[in-house]
mmCIF file of C-alpha atoms and ligand atoms in Angstrom:
data_model
loop_
_atom_site.group_PDB
_atom_site.id
_atom_site.type_symbol
_atom_site.label_atom_id
_atom_site.label_comp_id
_atom_site.label_asym_id
_atom_site.label_seq_id
_atom_site.Cartn_x
_atom_site.Cartn_y
_atom_site.Cartn_z
ATOM 1 C CA MET X 514 3.666 8.166 -27.185
ATOM 2 C CA ARG X 515 1.249 7.212 -24.414
ATOM 3 C CA ALA X 516 2.032 7.813 -20.741
ATOM 4 C CA VAL X 517 0.240 7.687 -17.387
ATOM 5 C CA ARG X 518 0.272 11.266 -16.090
ATOM 6 C CA LEU X 519 -0.713 12.777 -12.777
ATOM 7 C CA HIS X 520 -2.172 16.273 -12.702
ATOM 8 C CA ALA X 521 -3.021 18.190 -9.525
ATOM 9 C CA LYS X 522 -3.839 21.734 -8.478
ATOM 10 C CA TRP X 523 -1.196 23.878 -6.734
ATOM 11 C CA ASP X 524 -3.267 25.108 -3.788
ATOM 12 C CA PRO X 525 -1.048 25.399 -0.671
ATOM 13 C CA ARG X 526 -2.565 24.978 2.779
ATOM 14 C CA PRO X 527 -2.679 28.299 4.729
ATOM 15 C CA GLU X 528 0.324 27.369 6.923
ATOM 16 C CA PHE X 529 2.536 26.338 3.957
ATOM 17 C CA LYS X 530 5.583 28.483 3.201
ATOM 18 C CA LEU X 531 7.605 28.086 0.040
ATOM 19 C CA GLY X 532 10.849 26.284 0.972
ATOM 20 C CA PRO X 533 14.296 27.197 -0.400
ATOM 21 C CA LYS X 534 14.146 24.414 -3.016
ATOM 22 C CA ASP X 535 10.440 24.782 -3.863
ATOM 23 C CA ILE X 536 9.283 26.425 -7.092
ATOM 24 C CA GLU X 537 5.957 28.256 -6.942
ATOM 25 C CA GLY X 538 3.254 26.392 -8.854
ATOM 26 C CA LYS X 539 5.589 23.580 -9.920
ATOM 27 C CA LEU X 540 7.688 21.808 -7.316
ATOM 28 C CA THR X 541 7.609 21.169 -3.583
ATOM 29 C CA TRP X 542 9.351 18.949 -1.039
ATOM 30 C CA LEU X 543 6.109 18.775 0.967
ATOM 31 C CA GLY X 544 3.550 17.299 -1.460
ATOM 32 C CA SER X 545 0.670 16.791 0.972
ATOM 33 C CA LYS X 546 0.836 20.464 2.046
ATOM 34 C CA VAL X 547 0.341 21.768 -1.480
ATOM 35 C CA TRP X 548 -1.222 19.535 -4.122
ATOM 36 C CA ARG X 549 -4.971 19.156 -4.366
ATOM 37 C CA TYR X 550 -7.466 17.211 -6.505
ATOM 38 C CA PRO X 551 -5.070 14.742 -8.202
ATOM 39 C CA GLU X 552 -6.133 13.104 -11.444
ATOM 40 C CA VAL X 553 -4.362 10.208 -13.129
ATOM 41 C CA ARG X 554 -4.935 9.540 -16.824
ATOM 42 C CA VAL X 555 -3.332 8.018 -19.899
ATOM 43 C CA GLU X 556 -2.314 10.772 -22.310
ATOM 44 C CA GLU X 557 -0.424 11.361 -25.510
ATOM 45 C CA VAL X 558 2.923 13.101 -24.854
ATOM 46 C CA PRO X 559 6.069 13.735 -26.942
ATOM 47 C CA GLU X 560 8.709 10.993 -26.879
ATOM 48 C CA PRO X 561 11.768 11.832 -24.755
ATOM 49 C CA ARG X 562 14.855 12.974 -26.691
ATOM 50 C CA ILE X 563 18.511 12.781 -25.776
ATOM 51 C CA GLU X 564 19.765 16.221 -24.770
ATOM 52 C CA LYS X 565 22.981 15.369 -22.912
ATOM 53 C CA PRO X 566 25.738 13.020 -24.162
ATOM 54 C CA THR X 567 25.413 10.840 -21.047
ATOM 55 C CA GLU X 568 21.712 10.063 -21.487
ATOM 56 C CA ILE X 569 19.967 6.907 -22.684
ATOM 57 C CA ILE X 570 16.443 6.258 -23.934
ATOM 58 C CA ILE X 571 14.843 3.068 -22.615
ATOM 59 C CA LYS X 572 11.876 1.321 -24.212
ATOM 60 C CA VAL X 573 9.888 0.402 -21.106
ATOM 61 C CA LYS X 574 8.935 -3.265 -20.785
ATOM 62 C CA ALA X 575 7.734 -3.524 -17.168
ATOM 63 C CA CYS X 576 6.871 -1.002 -14.442
ATOM 64 C CA GLY X 577 5.362 -1.753 -11.026
ATOM 65 C CA ILE X 578 2.907 0.367 -9.055
ATOM 66 C CA CYS X 579 4.527 1.580 -5.819
ATOM 67 C CA GLY X 580 2.731 2.629 -2.637
ATOM 68 C CA SER X 581 3.876 6.171 -3.306
ATOM 69 C CA ASP X 582 2.053 6.165 -6.683
ATOM 70 C CA VAL X 583 -1.072 5.175 -4.765
ATOM 71 C CA HIS X 584 -0.528 7.899 -2.149
ATOM 72 C CA MET X 585 0.120 10.609 -4.752
ATOM 73 C CA ALA X 586 -3.308 9.888 -6.241
ATOM 74 C CA GLN X 587 -5.097 9.410 -2.901
ATOM 75 C CA THR X 588 -6.515 12.378 -0.941
ATOM 76 C CA ASP X 589 -7.568 13.372 2.561
ATOM 77 C CA GLU X 590 -11.038 14.802 3.245
ATOM 78 C CA GLU X 591 -9.903 18.255 2.048
ATOM 79 C CA GLY X 592 -8.713 16.899 -1.279
ATOM 80 C CA TYR X 593 -4.958 17.122 -0.574
ATOM 81 C CA ILE X 594 -2.738 14.250 -1.725
ATOM 82 C CA LEU X 595 -1.495 11.881 0.995
ATOM 83 C CA TYR X 596 2.077 11.624 -0.323
ATOM 84 C CA PRO X 597 4.217 13.965 1.809
ATOM 85 C CA GLY X 598 7.437 14.217 -0.232
ATOM 86 C CA LEU X 599 9.109 15.738 -3.280
ATOM 87 C CA THR X 600 6.614 16.216 -6.109
ATOM 88 C CA GLY X 601 6.324 18.325 -9.235
ATOM 89 C CA PHE X 602 3.183 17.977 -11.338
ATOM 90 C CA PRO X 603 2.084 17.282 -13.986
ATOM 91 C CA VAL X 604 4.398 14.280 -14.248
ATOM 92 C CA THR X 605 4.531 10.837 -15.802
ATOM 93 C CA LEU X 606 4.370 8.352 -12.909
ATOM 94 C CA GLY X 607 6.319 5.092 -12.563
ATOM 95 C CA HIS X 608 9.754 4.349 -11.095
ATOM 96 C CA GLU X 609 9.984 0.563 -10.543
ATOM 97 C CA PHE X 610 10.877 -0.315 -14.089
ATOM 98 C CA SER X 611 12.972 -2.189 -16.598
ATOM 99 C CA GLY X 612 13.334 -2.078 -20.352
ATOM 100 C CA VAL X 613 15.704 -2.100 -23.269
ATOM 101 C CA VAL X 614 18.124 0.640 -24.331
ATOM 102 C CA VAL X 615 17.075 1.977 -27.741
ATOM 103 C CA GLU X 616 19.300 5.052 -27.930
ATOM 104 C CA ALA X 617 22.493 6.060 -26.127
ATOM 105 C CA GLY X 618 24.445 9.325 -26.072
ATOM 106 C CA PRO X 619 28.160 9.123 -27.000
ATOM 107 C CA GLU X 620 29.210 9.370 -23.343
ATOM 108 C CA ALA X 621 26.526 7.101 -21.893
ATOM 109 C CA ILE X 622 28.673 4.451 -20.221
ATOM 110 C CA ASN X 623 27.431 0.985 -19.285
ATOM 111 C CA ARG X 624 29.190 -0.134 -16.100
ATOM 112 C CA ARG X 625 28.986 -3.764 -17.267
ATOM 113 C CA THR X 626 31.444 -3.060 -20.083
ATOM 114 C CA ASN X 627 32.831 0.385 -19.235
ATOM 115 C CA LYS X 628 31.896 1.264 -22.803
ATOM 116 C CA ARG X 629 29.021 3.131 -24.413
ATOM 117 C CA PHE X 630 25.632 1.471 -23.821
ATOM 118 C CA GLU X 631 24.796 -1.058 -26.532
ATOM 119 C CA ILE X 632 21.406 -0.806 -28.197
ATOM 120 C CA GLY X 633 19.296 -3.700 -26.936
ATOM 121 C CA GLU X 634 20.879 -3.853 -23.460
ATOM 122 C CA PRO X 635 18.248 -4.840 -20.851
ATOM 123 C CA VAL X 636 18.380 -2.384 -17.931
ATOM 124 C CA CYS X 637 16.702 -1.068 -14.832
ATOM 125 C CA ALA X 638 17.461 2.265 -13.161
ATOM 126 C CA GLU X 639 17.558 4.015 -9.849
ATOM 127 C CA GLU X 640 14.645 6.311 -9.081
ATOM 128 C CA MET X 641 16.658 8.757 -6.958
ATOM 129 C CA LEU X 642 18.416 11.135 -9.332
ATOM 130 C CA TRP X 643 21.284 12.117 -6.996
ATOM 131 C CA CYS X 644 23.512 14.959 -8.152
ATOM 132 C CA GLY X 645 26.948 13.532 -7.283
ATOM 133 C CA HIS X 646 28.467 16.861 -6.236
ATOM 134 C CA CYS X 647 26.634 18.046 -3.106
ATOM 135 C CA ARG X 648 28.197 17.293 0.282
ATOM 136 C CA PRO X 649 26.119 14.168 1.158
ATOM 137 C CA CYS X 650 26.743 12.779 -2.364
ATOM 138 C CA ALA X 651 30.472 13.518 -2.180
ATOM 139 C CA GLU X 652 30.653 11.863 1.247
ATOM 140 C CA GLY X 653 29.114 8.701 -0.205
ATOM 141 C CA PHE X 654 25.475 9.154 0.787
ATOM 142 C CA PRO X 655 23.515 9.674 -2.450
ATOM 143 C CA ASN X 656 20.251 8.656 -0.723
ATOM 144 C CA HIS X 657 20.506 11.974 1.104
ATOM 145 C CA CYS X 658 21.400 14.176 -1.879
ATOM 146 C CA GLU X 659 20.620 17.860 -1.314
ATOM 147 C CA ASN X 660 19.739 18.394 -4.978
ATOM 148 C CA LEU X 661 17.624 15.298 -5.405
ATOM 149 C CA ASN X 662 15.219 14.812 -8.269
ATOM 150 C CA GLU X 663 13.013 11.735 -8.401
ATOM 151 C CA LEU X 664 11.955 9.792 -11.456
ATOM 152 C CA GLY X 665 8.171 9.490 -11.519
ATOM 153 C CA PHE X 666 7.735 12.202 -8.849
ATOM 154 C CA ASN X 667 9.089 15.414 -10.369
ATOM 155 C CA VAL X 668 10.833 14.002 -13.471
ATOM 156 C CA ASP X 669 8.884 12.030 -16.086
ATOM 157 C CA GLY X 670 8.848 8.344 -15.169
ATOM 158 C CA ALA X 671 8.258 4.968 -16.736
ATOM 159 C CA PHE X 672 4.506 4.359 -16.993
ATOM 160 C CA ALA X 673 5.096 5.225 -20.641
ATOM 161 C CA GLU X 674 6.400 3.713 -23.831
ATOM 162 C CA TYR X 675 9.832 5.316 -23.412
ATOM 163 C CA VAL X 676 11.739 6.898 -20.554
ATOM 164 C CA LYS X 677 14.976 8.874 -20.510
ATOM 165 C CA VAL X 678 17.613 8.577 -17.764
ATOM 166 C CA ASP X 679 21.229 9.519 -17.364
ATOM 167 C CA ALA X 680 23.375 6.394 -17.823
ATOM 168 C CA LYS X 681 24.843 6.810 -14.335
ATOM 169 C CA TYR X 682 21.525 5.696 -12.823
ATOM 170 C CA ALA X 683 21.075 2.639 -15.099
ATOM 171 C CA TRP X 684 22.149 -0.923 -14.350
ATOM 172 C CA SER X 685 22.448 -3.758 -16.855
ATOM 173 C CA LEU X 686 20.206 -6.782 -16.388
ATOM 174 C CA ARG X 687 22.315 -9.073 -18.630
ATOM 175 C CA GLU X 688 23.085 -11.231 -15.606
ATOM 176 C CA LEU X 689 19.412 -12.222 -15.407
ATOM 177 C CA GLU X 690 19.339 -13.593 -18.944
ATOM 178 C CA GLY X 691 19.063 -17.362 -19.010
ATOM 179 C CA VAL X 692 17.727 -17.316 -15.449
ATOM 180 C CA TYR X 693 14.466 -15.499 -16.245
ATOM 181 C CA GLU X 694 12.920 -16.241 -19.643
ATOM 182 C CA GLY X 695 11.023 -13.739 -21.816
ATOM 183 C CA ASP X 696 8.907 -11.198 -19.949
ATOM 184 C CA ARG X 697 10.020 -12.628 -16.601
ATOM 185 C CA LEU X 698 13.428 -11.015 -17.060
ATOM 186 C CA PHE X 699 11.750 -7.609 -17.205
ATOM 187 C CA LEU X 700 9.337 -8.392 -14.377
ATOM 188 C CA ALA X 701 12.323 -9.347 -12.206
ATOM 189 C CA GLY X 702 14.148 -6.222 -13.404
ATOM 190 C CA SER X 703 11.213 -4.007 -12.385
ATOM 191 C CA LEU X 704 11.584 -5.336 -8.823
ATOM 192 C CA VAL X 705 15.243 -4.363 -8.438
ATOM 193 C CA GLU X 706 14.300 -0.893 -7.181
ATOM 194 C CA PRO X 707 11.916 -1.914 -4.347
ATOM 195 C CA THR X 708 14.167 -4.861 -3.438
ATOM 196 C CA SER X 709 17.061 -2.408 -3.174
ATOM 197 C CA VAL X 710 15.038 -0.315 -0.713
ATOM 198 C CA ALA X 711 14.801 -3.418 1.501
ATOM 199 C CA TYR X 712 18.501 -4.251 0.985
ATOM 200 C CA ASN X 713 19.502 -0.713 1.946
ATOM 201 C CA ALA X 714 17.387 -1.024 5.122
ATOM 202 C CA VAL X 715 18.486 -4.418 6.419
ATOM 203 C CA ILE X 716 22.044 -4.709 5.052
ATOM 204 C CA VAL X 717 23.421 -1.184 4.518
ATOM 205 C CA ARG X 718 21.651 0.669 7.355
ATOM 206 C CA GLY X 719 20.678 -2.275 9.567
ATOM 207 C CA GLY X 720 24.228 -3.623 9.358
ATOM 208 C CA GLY X 721 23.175 -7.044 8.086
ATOM 209 C CA ILE X 722 23.362 -10.219 10.111
ATOM 210 C CA ARG X 723 25.687 -13.106 10.780
ATOM 211 C CA PRO X 724 24.525 -16.467 9.432
ATOM 212 C CA GLY X 725 22.547 -18.046 12.234
ATOM 213 C CA ASP X 726 21.007 -14.803 13.558
ATOM 214 C CA ASN X 727 17.241 -14.453 13.943
ATOM 215 C CA VAL X 728 15.325 -11.608 12.300
ATOM 216 C CA VAL X 729 11.820 -10.191 12.627
ATOM 217 C CA ILE X 730 10.080 -8.307 9.812
ATOM 218 C CA LEU X 731 6.990 -6.281 10.710
ATOM 219 C CA GLY X 732 4.808 -5.687 7.656
ATOM 220 C CA GLY X 733 4.470 -7.883 4.583
ATOM 221 C CA GLY X 734 4.260 -5.307 1.794
ATOM 222 C CA PRO X 735 6.762 -5.501 -1.081
ATOM 223 C CA ILE X 736 9.596 -4.082 1.076
ATOM 224 C CA GLY X 737 8.946 -6.439 3.998
ATOM 225 C CA LEU X 738 8.685 -9.407 1.633
ATOM 226 C CA ALA X 739 11.920 -8.460 -0.130
ATOM 227 C CA ALA X 740 13.606 -8.226 3.289
ATOM 228 C CA VAL X 741 12.439 -11.773 4.063
ATOM 229 C CA ALA X 742 14.096 -13.084 0.893
ATOM 230 C CA ILE X 743 17.306 -11.080 1.363
ATOM 231 C CA LEU X 744 17.790 -12.107 4.998
ATOM 232 C CA LYS X 745 17.091 -15.761 4.265
ATOM 233 C CA HIS X 746 19.756 -15.568 1.549
ATOM 234 C CA ALA X 747 22.048 -13.859 4.074
ATOM 235 C CA GLY X 748 21.829 -16.968 6.233
ATOM 236 C CA ALA X 749 19.277 -16.018 8.907
ATOM 237 C CA SER X 750 18.393 -18.916 11.165
ATOM 238 C CA LYS X 751 14.797 -17.845 11.806
ATOM 239 C CA VAL X 752 13.053 -15.303 9.599
ATOM 240 C CA ILE X 753 9.793 -14.293 11.267
ATOM 241 C CA LEU X 754 7.226 -12.077 9.535
ATOM 242 C CA SER X 755 4.275 -10.392 11.237
ATOM 243 C CA GLU X 756 1.482 -9.347 8.875
ATOM 244 C CA PRO X 757 -2.334 -9.307 9.074
ATOM 245 C CA SER X 758 -2.986 -10.313 5.437
ATOM 246 C CA GLU X 759 -3.043 -14.035 4.760
ATOM 247 C CA VAL X 760 -2.044 -13.572 1.101
ATOM 248 C CA ARG X 761 1.061 -11.696 2.209
ATOM 249 C CA ARG X 762 1.900 -14.187 4.980
ATOM 250 C CA ASN X 763 1.762 -17.021 2.449
ATOM 251 C CA LEU X 764 4.025 -15.123 0.065
ATOM 252 C CA ALA X 765 6.497 -14.593 2.906
ATOM 253 C CA LYS X 766 6.633 -18.357 3.431
ATOM 254 C CA GLU X 767 7.278 -18.871 -0.278
ATOM 255 C CA LEU X 768 10.121 -16.358 -0.082
ATOM 256 C CA GLY X 769 11.765 -18.122 2.840
ATOM 257 C CA ALA X 770 10.064 -17.051 6.083
ATOM 258 C CA ASP X 771 10.361 -19.777 8.718
ATOM 259 C CA HIS X 772 7.439 -18.489 10.769
ATOM 260 C CA VAL X 773 4.613 -16.033 10.126
ATOM 261 C CA ILE X 774 2.474 -14.283 12.717
ATOM 262 C CA ASP X 775 -1.018 -12.830 12.312
ATOM 263 C CA PRO X 776 -0.787 -9.944 14.813
ATOM 264 C CA THR X 777 -4.567 -9.525 14.833
ATOM 265 C CA LYS X 778 -5.043 -13.067 16.166
ATOM 266 C CA GLU X 779 -1.767 -14.032 17.848
ATOM 267 C CA ASN X 780 0.355 -12.517 20.584
ATOM 268 C CA PHE X 781 3.344 -11.160 18.642
ATOM 269 C CA VAL X 782 5.693 -10.991 21.645
ATOM 270 C CA GLU X 783 5.019 -14.527 22.875
ATOM 271 C CA ALA X 784 5.218 -15.900 19.321
ATOM 272 C CA VAL X 785 8.635 -14.321 18.620
ATOM 273 C CA LEU X 786 10.046 -15.465 21.976
ATOM 274 C CA ASP X 787 8.644 -18.925 21.370
ATOM 275 C CA TYR X 788 9.993 -19.275 17.798
ATOM 276 C CA THR X 789 13.454 -18.105 18.892
ATOM 277 C CA ASN X 790 13.639 -20.164 22.114
ATOM 278 C CA GLY X 791 13.693 -16.974 24.133
ATOM 279 C CA LEU X 792 16.677 -15.506 22.277
ATOM 280 C CA GLY X 793 14.801 -12.794 20.329
ATOM 281 C CA ALA X 794 16.131 -11.253 17.126
ATOM 282 C CA LYS X 795 19.314 -9.510 16.004
ATOM 283 C CA LEU X 796 17.428 -7.384 13.515
ATOM 284 C CA PHE X 797 13.909 -5.967 13.434
ATOM 285 C CA LEU X 798 12.528 -4.220 10.352
ATOM 286 C CA GLU X 799 9.709 -1.704 10.851
ATOM 287 C CA ALA X 800 7.937 -1.925 7.496
ATOM 288 C CA THR X 801 4.346 -1.346 8.637
ATOM 289 C CA GLY X 802 4.081 2.453 8.603
ATOM 290 C CA VAL X 803 2.234 2.324 11.956
ATOM 291 C CA PRO X 804 5.204 2.433 14.366
ATOM 292 C CA GLN X 805 3.026 3.776 17.174
ATOM 293 C CA LEU X 806 1.155 0.441 17.114
ATOM 294 C CA VAL X 807 4.042 -1.999 16.735
ATOM 295 C CA TRP X 808 6.754 -0.230 18.751
ATOM 296 C CA PRO X 809 5.659 -1.302 22.255
ATOM 297 C CA GLN X 810 5.745 -4.922 21.076
ATOM 298 C CA ILE X 811 9.210 -4.595 19.519
ATOM 299 C CA GLU X 812 10.435 -3.122 22.815
ATOM 300 C CA GLU X 813 8.863 -5.906 24.829
ATOM 301 C CA VAL X 814 10.631 -8.551 22.730
ATOM 302 C CA ILE X 815 13.956 -6.704 23.082
ATOM 303 C CA TRP X 816 13.393 -6.350 26.845
ATOM 304 C CA ARG X 817 12.387 -9.940 27.520
ATOM 305 C CA ALA X 818 14.680 -11.717 25.032
ATOM 306 C CA ARG X 819 17.997 -13.176 26.220
ATOM 307 C CA GLY X 820 19.876 -11.936 23.153
ATOM 308 C CA ILE X 821 21.385 -8.446 23.267
ATOM 309 C CA ASN X 822 22.609 -6.040 20.546
ATOM 310 C CA ALA X 823 19.383 -5.886 18.532
ATOM 311 C CA THR X 824 19.023 -3.291 15.767
ATOM 312 C CA VAL X 825 15.664 -1.875 14.744
ATOM 313 C CA ALA X 826 15.704 -0.494 11.193
ATOM 314 C CA ILE X 827 12.894 1.887 10.284
ATOM 315 C CA VAL X 828 12.079 1.773 6.577
ATOM 316 C CA ALA X 829 8.335 2.539 6.334
ATOM 317 C CA ARG X 830 7.548 6.231 6.147
ATOM 318 C CA ALA X 831 5.252 7.553 8.849
ATOM 319 C CA ASP X 832 4.682 11.000 10.247
ATOM 320 C CA ALA X 833 4.114 9.499 13.707
ATOM 321 C CA LYS X 834 5.798 9.818 17.112
ATOM 322 C CA ILE X 835 7.324 6.608 18.439
ATOM 323 C CA PRO X 836 6.905 5.954 22.190
ATOM 324 C CA LEU X 837 10.548 5.078 22.854
ATOM 325 C CA THR X 838 11.822 3.708 26.193
ATOM 326 C CA GLY X 839 15.498 4.593 26.476
ATOM 327 C CA GLU X 840 16.023 2.141 29.332
ATOM 328 C CA VAL X 841 15.175 -0.803 27.058
ATOM 329 C CA PHE X 842 17.751 0.264 24.478
ATOM 330 C CA GLN X 843 20.386 0.926 27.164
ATOM 331 C CA VAL X 844 20.023 -2.278 29.153
ATOM 332 C CA ARG X 845 19.648 -4.501 26.112
ATOM 333 C CA ARG X 846 22.430 -2.688 24.189
ATOM 334 C CA ALA X 847 20.008 -2.122 21.306
ATOM 335 C CA GLN X 848 19.969 0.519 18.600
ATOM 336 C CA ILE X 849 17.647 2.149 16.079
ATOM 337 C CA VAL X 850 18.513 3.268 12.561
ATOM 338 C CA GLY X 851 16.462 5.122 9.984
ATOM 339 C CA SER X 852 16.684 4.013 6.363
ATOM 340 C CA GLN X 853 15.877 5.957 3.213
ATOM 341 C CA GLY X 854 16.408 5.144 -0.436
ATOM 342 C CA HIS X 855 18.140 2.537 -2.536
ATOM 343 C CA SER X 856 21.103 4.238 -4.208
ATOM 344 C CA GLY X 857 24.830 3.883 -3.588
ATOM 345 C CA HIS X 858 26.716 1.394 -1.388
ATOM 346 C CA GLY X 859 26.793 -1.171 -4.216
ATOM 347 C CA THR X 860 23.160 -2.043 -3.553
ATOM 348 C CA PHE X 861 21.628 -2.239 -7.063
ATOM 349 C CA PRO X 862 24.286 -4.566 -8.565
ATOM 350 C CA ARG X 863 24.143 -6.870 -5.542
ATOM 351 C CA VAL X 864 20.353 -7.127 -5.727
ATOM 352 C CA ILE X 865 20.638 -7.996 -9.435
ATOM 353 C CA SER X 866 23.264 -10.657 -8.625
ATOM 354 C CA LEU X 867 21.045 -12.058 -5.870
ATOM 355 C CA MET X 868 18.181 -12.311 -8.351
ATOM 356 C CA ALA X 869 20.523 -13.979 -10.841
ATOM 357 C CA SER X 870 21.517 -16.518 -8.207
ATOM 358 C CA GLY X 871 17.893 -17.545 -7.695
ATOM 359 C CA MET X 872 16.261 -15.014 -5.379
ATOM 360 C CA ASP X 873 13.044 -14.845 -7.398
ATOM 361 C CA MET X 874 11.092 -11.760 -6.370
ATOM 362 C CA THR X 875 8.580 -12.109 -9.246
ATOM 363 C CA LYS X 876 6.476 -14.199 -6.829
ATOM 364 C CA ILE X 877 5.207 -10.953 -5.263
ATOM 365 C CA ILE X 878 3.640 -9.789 -8.555
ATOM 366 C CA SER X 879 -0.093 -10.398 -8.104
ATOM 367 C CA LYS X 880 -1.111 -9.214 -11.550
ATOM 368 C CA THR X 881 0.301 -7.803 -14.769
ATOM 369 C CA VAL X 882 -1.770 -5.151 -16.517
ATOM 370 C CA SER X 883 -1.666 -2.894 -19.576
ATOM 371 C CA MET X 884 -0.818 0.819 -19.439
ATOM 372 C CA GLU X 885 -4.518 1.651 -19.932
ATOM 373 C CA GLU X 886 -5.356 -0.253 -16.730
ATOM 374 C CA ILE X 887 -2.772 1.522 -14.553
ATOM 375 C CA PRO X 888 -5.001 4.464 -13.433
ATOM 376 C CA GLU X 889 -7.702 1.986 -12.347
ATOM 377 C CA TYR X 890 -5.223 -0.154 -10.370
ATOM 378 C CA ILE X 891 -3.567 2.858 -8.733
ATOM 379 C CA LYS X 892 -7.032 3.540 -7.327
ATOM 380 C CA ARG X 893 -7.816 -0.087 -6.485
ATOM 381 C CA LEU X 894 -4.614 -0.499 -4.485
ATOM 382 C CA GLN X 895 -5.913 2.108 -2.001
ATOM 383 C CA THR X 896 -8.223 -0.521 -0.550
ATOM 384 C CA ASP X 897 -7.484 -3.961 -2.025
ATOM 385 C CA LYS X 898 -4.807 -5.519 0.213
ATOM 386 C CA SER X 899 -5.051 -8.895 -1.544
ATOM 387 C CA LEU X 900 -2.982 -7.320 -4.329
ATOM 388 C CA VAL X 901 0.703 -7.068 -3.457
ATOM 389 C CA LYS X 902 2.522 -5.837 -6.563
ATOM 390 C CA VAL X 903 0.666 -4.845 -9.736
ATOM 391 C CA THR X 904 2.953 -4.402 -12.711
ATOM 392 C CA MET X 905 2.459 -2.877 -16.146
ATOM 393 C CA LEU X 906 3.766 -5.024 -18.961
ATOM 394 C CA ASN X 907 4.186 -3.226 -22.302
ATOM 395 C CA GLU X 908 3.986 -5.042 -25.622
HETATM 396 ZN ZN1 ZN H 325 8.661 3.344 -4.829
HETATM 397 ZN ZN1 ZN H 326 23.787 15.348 -4.274
#
């Protein structure tokens, strides 16, 4: 079968030391310290085969390009990949996907029925392959699994004709049938994973909101946009999004934002205070990846707003120091939480139910492309910010 594969050279930087979970030449938890000269190409590879009784084979219908796919293929001036996390190459990329079950092991259970997966079941799957038996997993925190593998990062992913996953990571999309016709069901299904990242950030980690609260989202990428939709559905009074790109601001409005701010032209602090009648926001989502730029403004809103008890959830990854003023968080009774992942806490099934009840995330798909076009678009997304989500649609 055909698959989009990433190859890179294992060439650790001088200061890099092999970590306890790293495997020389194959796998590291610190991608950008090791992998050099990435190359993405469509190749012929063997079809996946069921090896364990709990596994299923999925015929891939749709798979979106994630920012991390872009960063795995993008390099600094020395040729090292920008993506800092768990990586094992060569690998088939792609983790925001949906498809149809074509083969199921005898113990591959579908949670929709509590029976073996039916052939033809439409599904999506988690990307984080949590182990289920380490301490964080056993305590209910699979997003922090100590034995994590990641689909499309160190395990073959879904920019392919077929992908194999253990049934415990798969979720039925039956609920979307009748709501999304034809390919749209699979396009919606491919957005469950990134939407779950936003849900985990604003609801699970951020603690959610009470209907009538105000929220501020900084950054209008797929995660920020999904947060807009989720929080509007959660009953936010004012959803305010700050984002330089006009395309993304307009999408935010379509997804339910009450106000959008262009931070390059408007004063973010004054705009938020104005739109909320001086009350400020209960929840802020840092989804820009440049916290050092936006943090002083978040603090100023928290400081000057009349509302107290704000939570700032950090979801964008950034290896940057944040200039935090403790006094602001003390006096205004505010808090900060970090958010990682999308698994556990009932997140995937709730996102699917939200989509079934009309939260249509397919609006963020700018373009559907063929598998052959994926390498080109992974490159194009490095610079073209008019594209939000680009999604492969297989025949
Ligand atoms: Zn992703
Ligand atoms: Zn674990």
